[in-house]
Amino acid sequence: MSDTPNLSTKNLLGIRGLTRDDIDLIHATAKEFKDVLNRPIKKVPSLRDLTVANLFFENSTRTRLSFELAEKRLSADVVNFSAAGSSVKKGETLVDTVNNILAMKVDMVVMRHPHPGAHQFLASKIDVPIVNAGDGTHEHPTQALLDTFSLRQNLGDDLVGKNIAIVGDIQHSRVALSNILALKLLGANVRVCGPHTLIPRHLSQLGVEVSHDLDETIRWADSLNMLRIQLERQGDTDAVRFFPSLREYTMNYGLTLPRLAQADKALIIMHPGPINRGVEISSEVADSKHAIILDQVENGVAVRMAVLYLLAQGRG
Ligand code: NCD
């Protein structure tokens, strides 16, 4: 893959900032890496001379593992940092923390941070490519790239005219905004569905439909992306503050098999994980043939390999 064209950007800070061509290039590259991952030897030497630092200032399971695997499959050297137990607790600033890590000759940074815009800020201070692995409630670009990649694998490459609904806690979800932006770039019809209190008012300005009716949305959609209620981002750790109770939420917006049966087409069900079984999605749906949740996880490694590989190619 040595003559691959470059991305239009030096960092992956968000889907905002990417072009349609960037997404197509990432997806085409990911397809090649997916083939590599299905071979007995799942490794290529592309990033052999590079060191990547994974900086996680917020909890993560699949995203952190997925990035680490992607880096190792590309033969990069990998260092991991998580805020718990680090000097961040001793009052060090983000820029100082990162500059200290870069002084150890790190070539790329993958970062998850609870503050929206932390990556943008860091990008103005340091010179190595930065990949946003989630910034608070703002963006999660690699999740949207792997979601749209998975959709294209299931619905065909051309998403123009396809109806894609994102259901649940849109307000506190970084997956929602990144997915909306990516799906619009790819020409899909996008709808968000959830209670009034979990859908930001400005959303229709992004050219998405808004619905509060899951049953009607099921009949409209070719695919549903089910989101978790992000209690930890709602300001009060365990309390439900945006609707009367979790039980009522599930009655109105939980996806169950009988509900799905209303659609006389094969709907594709996605979920970025972690799943709350019995809340936004029933176990029967999560484990059904409609769900591509584990395919998304599998595709995530290939998509992240593509992003890291292309950003490494574009380094000055
Ligand atoms: C998402 C996240 O962290 O934003 N998960 C993920 O990255 N796979 C969604 C979520 O936490 O619900």
Coordinates of C-alpha atoms and ligand atoms in Angstrom, one line a residue:
M1 CA 0.0 0.0 0.0
S2 CA 2.9 2.3 -0.5
D3 CA 1.4 4.6 -3.2
T4 CA -1.8 5.4 -1.2
P5 CA -3.0 8.9 -1.5
N6 CA -3.0 11.0 1.7
L7 CA -5.8 12.3 3.9
S8 CA -6.6 16.0 3.7
T9 CA -5.8 16.3 7.4
K10 CA -2.8 15.7 9.7
N11 CA -4.8 14.8 12.7
L12 CA -8.1 13.0 13.2
L13 CA -9.8 15.4 15.7
G14 CA -13.3 14.7 14.5
I15 CA -15.5 13.8 11.5
R16 CA -15.8 17.6 11.2
G17 CA -12.7 18.3 9.3
L18 CA -12.8 15.2 7.1
T19 CA -14.0 15.2 3.5
R20 CA -16.1 12.5 1.7
D21 CA -12.8 11.5 0.0
D22 CA -11.1 11.1 3.3
I23 CA -13.9 8.7 4.5
D24 CA -13.8 6.7 1.2
L25 CA -10.0 6.4 1.5
I26 CA -10.1 5.3 5.2
H27 CA -12.8 2.7 4.3
A28 CA -11.0 1.4 1.2
T29 CA -7.8 1.1 3.3
A30 CA -9.7 -0.6 6.1
K31 CA -11.1 -3.2 3.7
E32 CA -7.5 -4.2 2.8
F33 CA -6.5 -4.4 6.5
K34 CA -9.6 -6.5 7.2
D35 CA -8.3 -9.0 4.7
V36 CA -4.9 -9.0 6.6
L37 CA -6.7 -9.6 9.9
N38 CA -8.3 -12.7 8.5
R39 CA -5.0 -14.2 7.5
P40 CA -3.1 -16.7 9.7
I41 CA -0.4 -14.0 10.2
K42 CA -2.3 -10.9 11.1
K43 CA 0.5 -8.5 11.1
V44 CA 2.1 -6.0 8.6
P45 CA 5.3 -4.0 9.1
S46 CA 3.7 -0.6 8.1
L47 CA 4.4 1.2 11.4
R48 CA 7.5 -0.8 12.3
D49 CA 9.6 2.3 13.0
L50 CA 7.0 4.3 14.9
T51 CA 5.9 4.5 18.6
V52 CA 2.3 5.3 19.4
A53 CA 1.2 6.5 22.8
N54 CA -2.4 5.7 23.9
L55 CA -3.4 8.4 26.4
F56 CA -6.7 7.6 28.2
F57 CA -7.9 10.2 30.6
E58 CA -11.3 8.5 30.7
N59 CA -12.4 4.9 31.1
S60 CA -12.5 2.6 28.1
T61 CA -12.5 -1.1 27.3
R62 CA -13.1 -1.7 23.6
T63 CA -11.7 1.5 22.2
R64 CA -8.4 1.2 24.1
L65 CA -8.0 -2.5 23.2
S66 CA -9.0 -1.9 19.6
F67 CA -6.4 0.9 19.2
E68 CA -3.7 -1.1 20.9
L69 CA -4.4 -4.2 18.7
A70 CA -4.5 -2.0 15.6
E71 CA -1.1 -0.5 16.5
K72 CA 0.4 -3.9 17.2
R73 CA -1.0 -5.4 14.0
L74 CA 0.8 -2.6 12.2
S75 CA 4.0 -3.5 14.1
A76 CA 4.2 -0.1 16.0
D77 CA 5.8 0.1 19.4
V78 CA 3.0 1.0 21.9
V79 CA 3.0 2.8 25.2
N80 CA -0.2 3.1 27.3
F81 CA -1.1 5.7 29.8
S82 CA -4.2 6.0 31.9
A83 CA -5.0 9.0 34.0
A84 CA -5.7 6.9 37.1
G85 CA -2.5 6.5 39.0
S86 CA -0.6 9.1 36.9
S87 CA 0.9 12.5 37.7
V88 CA -2.2 14.2 36.4
K89 CA -3.5 13.6 39.9
K90 CA -0.6 15.7 41.1
G91 CA -1.7 18.7 39.2
E92 CA 0.3 18.4 36.0
T93 CA -1.3 20.1 32.9
L94 CA -2.3 18.2 29.8
V95 CA 0.3 19.9 27.7
D96 CA 3.1 19.1 30.2
T97 CA 1.9 15.5 30.5
V98 CA 1.9 15.1 26.7
N99 CA 5.2 17.0 26.1
N100 CA 6.9 14.7 28.7
I101 CA 5.6 11.6 26.8
L102 CA 6.7 13.1 23.5
A103 CA 10.2 13.8 24.9
M104 CA 10.5 10.0 25.0
K105 CA 10.3 10.1 21.2
V106 CA 6.7 9.2 20.6
D107 CA 5.5 9.6 17.0
M108 CA 1.7 9.6 17.3
V109 CA -0.8 10.2 20.0
V110 CA -4.2 8.5 20.5
M111 CA -6.1 10.2 23.2
R112 CA -9.4 10.0 25.0
H113 CA -10.3 12.9 27.2
P114 CA -13.4 14.0 29.2
H115 CA -13.2 17.6 28.0
P116 CA -14.7 18.4 24.6
G117 CA -12.0 20.2 22.5
A118 CA -9.0 18.9 24.4
H119 CA -7.6 17.4 21.2
Q120 CA -8.1 20.6 19.3
F121 CA -6.2 22.5 22.0
L122 CA -3.4 19.9 22.1
A123 CA -3.1 19.9 18.3
S124 CA -2.2 23.6 18.5
K125 CA 0.6 22.8 21.0
I126 CA 2.3 19.7 19.7
D127 CA 3.6 18.5 16.3
V128 CA 2.8 14.8 16.1
P129 CA -0.5 13.4 14.7
I130 CA -3.3 13.1 17.2
V131 CA -6.2 10.7 17.0
N132 CA -9.3 11.5 19.0
A133 CA -10.6 8.4 20.7
G134 CA -13.4 10.4 22.3
D135 CA -13.6 13.9 23.7
G136 CA -16.4 14.2 26.4
T137 CA -19.8 14.5 24.8
H138 CA -18.4 15.9 21.6
E139 CA -16.9 13.5 18.9
H140 CA -15.7 9.9 18.6
P141 CA -14.6 9.9 15.0
T142 CA -13.2 6.3 14.8
Q143 CA -16.4 4.9 16.2
A144 CA -18.4 6.7 13.4
L145 CA -15.9 5.5 10.8
L146 CA -16.3 1.9 11.9
D147 CA -20.1 2.3 12.2
T148 CA -20.3 3.6 8.6
F149 CA -17.8 1.0 7.4
S150 CA -20.0 -1.7 8.9
L151 CA -23.1 -0.2 7.4
R152 CA -21.5 -0.1 3.9
Q153 CA -20.5 -3.8 4.3
N154 CA -24.1 -4.6 5.1
L155 CA -26.2 -2.2 3.0
G156 CA -23.8 -1.7 0.1
D157 CA -21.2 0.9 -0.5
D158 CA -23.6 3.6 -1.6
L159 CA -25.5 4.9 1.4
V160 CA -27.3 7.6 -0.6
G161 CA -31.0 7.4 0.2
K162 CA -30.6 4.8 3.0
N163 CA -32.5 5.6 6.2
I164 CA -30.3 5.5 9.3
A165 CA -31.7 6.2 12.8
I166 CA -29.7 6.9 15.9
V167 CA -31.8 6.1 19.0
G168 CA -31.4 7.1 22.6
D169 CA -29.3 9.6 24.6
I170 CA -28.3 11.8 21.7
Q171 CA -27.6 14.8 24.0
H172 CA -24.7 13.2 25.9
S173 CA -23.3 11.0 23.1
R174 CA -20.2 11.7 21.2
V175 CA -21.0 8.7 19.0
A176 CA -24.2 10.5 17.8
L177 CA -22.6 13.7 16.5
S178 CA -19.7 11.8 14.8
N179 CA -22.2 9.4 13.2
I180 CA -24.5 12.2 12.0
L181 CA -21.6 14.0 10.4
A182 CA -20.2 10.9 8.7
L183 CA -23.6 9.7 7.5
K184 CA -24.5 13.1 6.0
L185 CA -21.1 13.1 4.2
L186 CA -22.0 9.7 2.7
G187 CA -25.4 10.9 1.6
A188 CA -27.6 8.9 4.0
N189 CA -30.9 10.1 5.4
V190 CA -30.3 10.5 9.2
R191 CA -32.9 10.6 11.9
V192 CA -32.4 10.8 15.7
C193 CA -35.0 9.3 18.0
G194 CA -35.4 9.7 21.7
P195 CA -37.2 11.6 24.4
H196 CA -37.3 15.5 24.0
T197 CA -34.9 15.9 27.0
L198 CA -32.2 13.8 25.3
I199 CA -32.2 15.5 21.9
P200 CA -30.4 18.8 21.7
R201 CA -32.6 21.6 20.0
H202 CA -29.9 22.6 17.5
L203 CA -29.8 19.2 15.9
S204 CA -32.2 19.9 13.0
Q205 CA -29.6 22.4 11.8
L206 CA -27.4 19.5 10.9
G207 CA -30.0 18.3 8.5
V208 CA -31.3 15.4 10.5
E209 CA -34.9 14.5 11.2
V210 CA -36.0 14.3 14.8
S211 CA -38.6 11.7 16.1
H212 CA -39.9 10.8 19.5
D213 CA -41.6 7.7 18.2
L214 CA -39.5 4.5 18.1
D215 CA -42.2 2.3 16.4
E216 CA -42.6 4.8 13.6
T217 CA -38.8 5.1 13.3
I218 CA -38.5 1.3 13.1
R219 CA -40.8 1.3 10.1
W220 CA -38.8 4.1 8.5
A221 CA -35.3 2.8 9.0
D222 CA -32.9 0.5 7.2
S223 CA -30.7 0.5 10.3
L224 CA -30.9 1.5 13.9
N225 CA -27.9 2.6 16.0
M226 CA -28.9 2.1 19.6
L227 CA -27.2 4.3 22.2
R228 CA -26.7 3.7 25.9
I229 CA -28.1 6.2 28.4
Q230 CA -24.9 8.0 29.4
L231 CA -25.6 8.4 33.1
E232 CA -22.0 9.2 33.9
R233 CA -22.1 12.2 31.5
Q234 CA -25.5 13.5 32.9
G235 CA -23.8 15.3 35.7
D236 CA -25.0 13.1 38.6
T237 CA -23.4 9.6 38.6
D238 CA -26.3 7.2 39.2
A239 CA -29.4 9.4 39.1
V240 CA -31.8 9.4 36.2
R241 CA -32.5 13.1 35.6
F242 CA -33.8 13.4 32.0
F243 CA -36.8 11.0 32.2
P244 CA -38.9 9.6 35.0
S245 CA -37.3 6.2 35.4
L246 CA -35.2 3.7 33.4
R247 CA -38.2 1.4 33.3
E248 CA -40.3 4.1 31.5
Y249 CA -37.4 4.8 29.2
T250 CA -37.2 1.1 28.2
M251 CA -41.0 1.0 27.7
N252 CA -40.8 3.9 25.2
Y253 CA -37.3 3.5 23.6
G254 CA -36.1 0.0 24.4
L255 CA -35.6 -2.2 21.3
T256 CA -37.3 -5.6 21.6
L257 CA -38.0 -8.4 19.1
P258 CA -41.8 -7.8 19.0
R259 CA -41.1 -4.2 18.2
L260 CA -38.6 -5.1 15.5
A261 CA -41.2 -7.5 14.0
Q262 CA -43.2 -4.5 12.9
A263 CA -40.8 -3.9 10.1
D264 CA -41.2 -6.1 7.1
K265 CA -37.6 -5.7 6.1
A266 CA -34.3 -7.0 7.6
L267 CA -33.2 -4.1 9.8
I268 CA -29.5 -3.8 10.7
I269 CA -29.1 -3.2 14.4
M270 CA -25.9 -1.5 15.6
H271 CA -24.6 -0.5 19.1
P272 CA -21.3 1.0 19.9
G273 CA -21.1 -0.8 23.3
P274 CA -21.1 -1.1 26.2
I275 CA -24.6 -2.5 26.0
N276 CA -27.0 -2.2 28.8
R277 CA -29.1 -5.3 28.2
G278 CA -32.7 -4.8 29.0
V279 CA -32.5 -1.0 28.9
E280 CA -32.0 0.3 25.4
I281 CA -31.8 -3.1 23.8
S282 CA -33.2 -6.5 24.9
S283 CA -30.9 -9.5 25.0
E284 CA -32.9 -11.2 22.3
V285 CA -32.3 -8.4 19.9
A286 CA -28.6 -8.0 20.9
D287 CA -28.0 -11.7 20.2
S288 CA -30.2 -11.9 17.1
K289 CA -29.2 -12.1 13.5
H290 CA -30.2 -8.5 13.0
A291 CA -27.4 -7.3 15.3
I292 CA -24.0 -6.6 13.9
I293 CA -22.5 -5.5 17.2
L294 CA -19.6 -7.9 17.2
D295 CA -18.9 -7.2 13.5
Q296 CA -18.6 -3.5 14.5
V297 CA -16.0 -4.5 17.1
E298 CA -14.1 -6.6 14.5
N299 CA -14.2 -3.8 11.9
G300 CA -13.0 -1.3 14.5
V301 CA -9.5 -2.8 14.5
A302 CA -9.3 -2.6 10.7
V303 CA -10.6 0.9 10.6
R304 CA -8.2 2.1 13.3
M305 CA -5.3 0.4 11.4
A306 CA -6.4 2.4 8.4
V307 CA -6.5 5.7 10.3
L308 CA -3.1 5.2 11.9
Y309 CA -1.5 4.0 8.7
L310 CA -2.9 7.0 6.6
L311 CA -1.9 9.6 9.3
A312 CA 1.6 8.0 9.5
Q313 CA 1.9 8.3 5.7
G314 CA 1.0 12.0 5.9
R315 CA 3.5 12.9 8.5
G316 CA 5.7 15.9 7.4
Ligands
NCD1 C1 -19.0 4.8 23.4 C2 -18.2 5.9 24.0 O1 -17.3 5.7 24.8 O2 -18.5 7.1 23.7 N1 -18.4 3.6 23.5 C3 -17.3 3.2 22.7 O3 -16.4 3.9 22.5 N2 -17.4 2.0 22.2 C4 -20.4 4.8 23.7 C5 -20.8 4.7 25.2 O4 -20.0 4.8 26.1 O5 -21.9 4.4 25.4

